[in-house]
Tab-separated table of C-alpha atoms in Angstrom:
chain	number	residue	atom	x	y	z
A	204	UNK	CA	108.415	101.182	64.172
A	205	UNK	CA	108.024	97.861	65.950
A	206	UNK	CA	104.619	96.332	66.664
A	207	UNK	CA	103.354	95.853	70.451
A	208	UNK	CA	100.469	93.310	70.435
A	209	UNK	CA	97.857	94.471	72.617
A	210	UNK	CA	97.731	91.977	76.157
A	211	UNK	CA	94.347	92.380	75.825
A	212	UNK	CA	93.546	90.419	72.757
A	213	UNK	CA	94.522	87.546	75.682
A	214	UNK	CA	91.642	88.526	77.626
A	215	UNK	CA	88.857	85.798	78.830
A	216	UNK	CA	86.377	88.638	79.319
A	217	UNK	CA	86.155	92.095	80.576
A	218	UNK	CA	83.882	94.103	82.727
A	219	UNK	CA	83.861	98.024	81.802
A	220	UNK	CA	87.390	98.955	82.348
A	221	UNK	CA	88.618	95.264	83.492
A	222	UNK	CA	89.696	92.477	81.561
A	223	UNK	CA	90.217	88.999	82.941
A	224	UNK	CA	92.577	86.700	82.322
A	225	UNK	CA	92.665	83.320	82.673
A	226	UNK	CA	96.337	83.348	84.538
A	227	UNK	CA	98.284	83.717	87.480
A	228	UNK	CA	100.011	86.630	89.423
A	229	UNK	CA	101.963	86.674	91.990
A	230	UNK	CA	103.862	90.528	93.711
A	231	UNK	CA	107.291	91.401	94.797
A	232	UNK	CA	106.711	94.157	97.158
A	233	UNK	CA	103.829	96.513	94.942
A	234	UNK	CA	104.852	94.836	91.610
A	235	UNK	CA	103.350	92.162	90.413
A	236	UNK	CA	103.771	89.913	87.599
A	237	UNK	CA	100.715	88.379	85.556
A	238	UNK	CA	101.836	84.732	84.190
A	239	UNK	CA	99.952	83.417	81.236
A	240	UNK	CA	99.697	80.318	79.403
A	241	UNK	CA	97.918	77.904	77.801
A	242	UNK	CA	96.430	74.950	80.700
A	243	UNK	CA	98.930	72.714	81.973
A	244	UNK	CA	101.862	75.148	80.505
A	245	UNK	CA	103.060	76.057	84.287
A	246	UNK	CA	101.161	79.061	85.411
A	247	UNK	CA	100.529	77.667	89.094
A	248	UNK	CA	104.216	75.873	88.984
A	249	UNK	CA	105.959	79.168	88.094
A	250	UNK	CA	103.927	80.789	90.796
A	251	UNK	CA	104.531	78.454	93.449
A	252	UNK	CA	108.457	78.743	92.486
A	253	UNK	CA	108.131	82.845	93.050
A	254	UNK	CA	106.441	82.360	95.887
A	255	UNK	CA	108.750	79.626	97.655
A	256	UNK	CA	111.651	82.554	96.660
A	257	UNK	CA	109.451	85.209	98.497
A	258	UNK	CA	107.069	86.699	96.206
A	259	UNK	CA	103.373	86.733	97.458
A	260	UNK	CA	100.134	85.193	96.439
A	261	UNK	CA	97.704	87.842	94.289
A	262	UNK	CA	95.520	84.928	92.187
A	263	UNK	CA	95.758	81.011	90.563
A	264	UNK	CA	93.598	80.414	87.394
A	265	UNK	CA	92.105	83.903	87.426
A	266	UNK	CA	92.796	87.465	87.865
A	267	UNK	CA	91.673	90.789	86.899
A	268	UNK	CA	93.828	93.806	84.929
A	269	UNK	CA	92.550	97.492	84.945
A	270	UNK	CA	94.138	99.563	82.904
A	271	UNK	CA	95.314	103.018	83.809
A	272	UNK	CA	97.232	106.337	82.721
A	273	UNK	CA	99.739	106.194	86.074
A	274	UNK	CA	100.237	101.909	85.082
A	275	UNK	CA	97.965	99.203	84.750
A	276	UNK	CA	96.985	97.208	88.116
A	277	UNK	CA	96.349	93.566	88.665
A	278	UNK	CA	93.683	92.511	91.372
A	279	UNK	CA	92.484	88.973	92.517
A	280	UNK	CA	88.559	88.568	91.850
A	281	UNK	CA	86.299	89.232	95.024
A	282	UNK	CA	85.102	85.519	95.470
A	283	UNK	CA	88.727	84.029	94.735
A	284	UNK	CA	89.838	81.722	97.529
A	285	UNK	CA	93.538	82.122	98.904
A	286	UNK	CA	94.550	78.777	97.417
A	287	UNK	CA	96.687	77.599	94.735
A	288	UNK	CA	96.934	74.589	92.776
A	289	UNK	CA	100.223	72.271	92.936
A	290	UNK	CA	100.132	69.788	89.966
A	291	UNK	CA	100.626	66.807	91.459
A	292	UNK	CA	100.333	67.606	95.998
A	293	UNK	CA	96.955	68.810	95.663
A	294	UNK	CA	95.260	72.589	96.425
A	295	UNK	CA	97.840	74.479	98.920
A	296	UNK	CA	96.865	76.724	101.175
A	297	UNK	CA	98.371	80.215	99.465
A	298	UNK	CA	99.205	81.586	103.038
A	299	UNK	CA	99.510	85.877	102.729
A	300	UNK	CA	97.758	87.246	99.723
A	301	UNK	CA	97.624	90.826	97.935
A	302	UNK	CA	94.738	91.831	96.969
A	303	UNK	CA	95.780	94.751	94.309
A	304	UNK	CA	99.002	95.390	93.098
A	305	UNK	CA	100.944	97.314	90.146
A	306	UNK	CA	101.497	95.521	86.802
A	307	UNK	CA	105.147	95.196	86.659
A	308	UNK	CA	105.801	91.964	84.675
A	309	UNK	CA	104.172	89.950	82.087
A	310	UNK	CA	105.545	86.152	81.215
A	311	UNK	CA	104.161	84.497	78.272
A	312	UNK	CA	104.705	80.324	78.918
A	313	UNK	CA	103.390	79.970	75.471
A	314	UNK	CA	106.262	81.360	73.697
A	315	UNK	CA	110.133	80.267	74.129
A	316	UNK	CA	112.911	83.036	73.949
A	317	UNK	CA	115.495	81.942	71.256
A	318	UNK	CA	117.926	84.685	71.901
A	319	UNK	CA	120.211	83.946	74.892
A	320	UNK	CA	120.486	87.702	75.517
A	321	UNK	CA	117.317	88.996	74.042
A	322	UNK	CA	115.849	92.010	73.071
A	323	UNK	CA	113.049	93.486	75.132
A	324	UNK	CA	109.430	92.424	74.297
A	325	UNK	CA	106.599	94.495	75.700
A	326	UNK	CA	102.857	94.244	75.622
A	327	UNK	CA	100.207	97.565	75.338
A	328	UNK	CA	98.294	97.845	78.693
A	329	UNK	CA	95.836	100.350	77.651
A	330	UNK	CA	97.332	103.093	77.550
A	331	UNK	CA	100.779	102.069	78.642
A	332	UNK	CA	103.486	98.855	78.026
A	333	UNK	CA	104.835	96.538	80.413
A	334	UNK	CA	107.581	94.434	79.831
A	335	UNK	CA	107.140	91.139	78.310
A	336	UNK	CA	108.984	87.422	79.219
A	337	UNK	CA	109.094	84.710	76.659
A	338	UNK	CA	109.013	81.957	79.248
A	339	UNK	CA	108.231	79.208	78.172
A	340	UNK	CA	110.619	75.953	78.803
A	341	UNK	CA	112.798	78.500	80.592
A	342	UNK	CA	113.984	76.391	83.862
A	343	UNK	CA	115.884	79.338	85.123
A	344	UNK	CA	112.950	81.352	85.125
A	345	UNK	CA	111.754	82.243	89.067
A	346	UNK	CA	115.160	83.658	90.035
A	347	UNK	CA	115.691	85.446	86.975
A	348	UNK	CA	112.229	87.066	87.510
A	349	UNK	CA	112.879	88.304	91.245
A	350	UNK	CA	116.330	89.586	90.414
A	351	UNK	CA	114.114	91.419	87.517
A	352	UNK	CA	112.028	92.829	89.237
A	353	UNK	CA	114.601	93.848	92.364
A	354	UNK	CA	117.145	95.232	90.065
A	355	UNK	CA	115.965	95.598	86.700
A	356	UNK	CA	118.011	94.920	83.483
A	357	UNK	CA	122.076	96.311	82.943
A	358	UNK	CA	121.583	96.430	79.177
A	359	UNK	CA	119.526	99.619	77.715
């Protein structure tokens, strides 16, 4: 039986049900996808990329996970402002923004994928898994993401 770390042993802090993370998120549509990483490993970068390919803005630097029997939800904290961080330009504007959406996607920037075809990862959500991206120094990241989460994966 294979081991599924918990995502959140990666929590900042939690709240009753809610755990925050120190990350980003962006959603396709009602999926989102929570992008962690150590500062300065791309969070905001790999954000603005998804959004520039039509993904919108959920939170930069912070955002909240509650986890739940029908799939864990992401949603940006109350006070949050609808602005995001380009290293670099300066603090952008973040245009649209979605407030709550479903967990869909989690990408790790802190850990490469050495397999050119690799095997599925996935993280425990409470009582569920998501799906899991080893991301880090991954330039074709952003597209492969949407076409992920449009289309899913051929391979079983």
């Amino acid at each position: 039986m294979t081991h599924v770390p918990s995502l959140t042993d990666r929590a900042a802090s939690c709240d009753g049900d809610r755990w925050f993370f120190r990350a980003s998120a962006v959603a396709l549509g009602q999926n989102a996808v929570l992008i962690l990483g150590q500062p300065g490993a791309g969070k905001s970068t790999l954000a603005l990329s998804l959004m520039a390919f039509g993904a919108t803005y959920v939170a930069d630097d912070g955002v909240w996970l509650e986890p739940r029997l029908d799939g864990p939800v992401l949603s940006r904290p109350a006070a949050a402002p609808p602005m995001i961080e380009a290293r670099g330009v300066g603090i952008l504007n973040a245009g649209d923004v979605v407030d709550r959406a479903r967990l869909a996607l989690v990408v790790d920037l802190d850990a490469a994928e050495s397999d050119r075809l690799p095997v599925r990862h996935a993280v425990a959500v409470g009582p569920t898994e998501s799906p899991l991206l080893q991301g880090k120094d991954n330039p074709h990241l952003a597209p492969a993401i949407l076409q992920l989460l449009r289309s899913g994966r051929a391979e079983p």
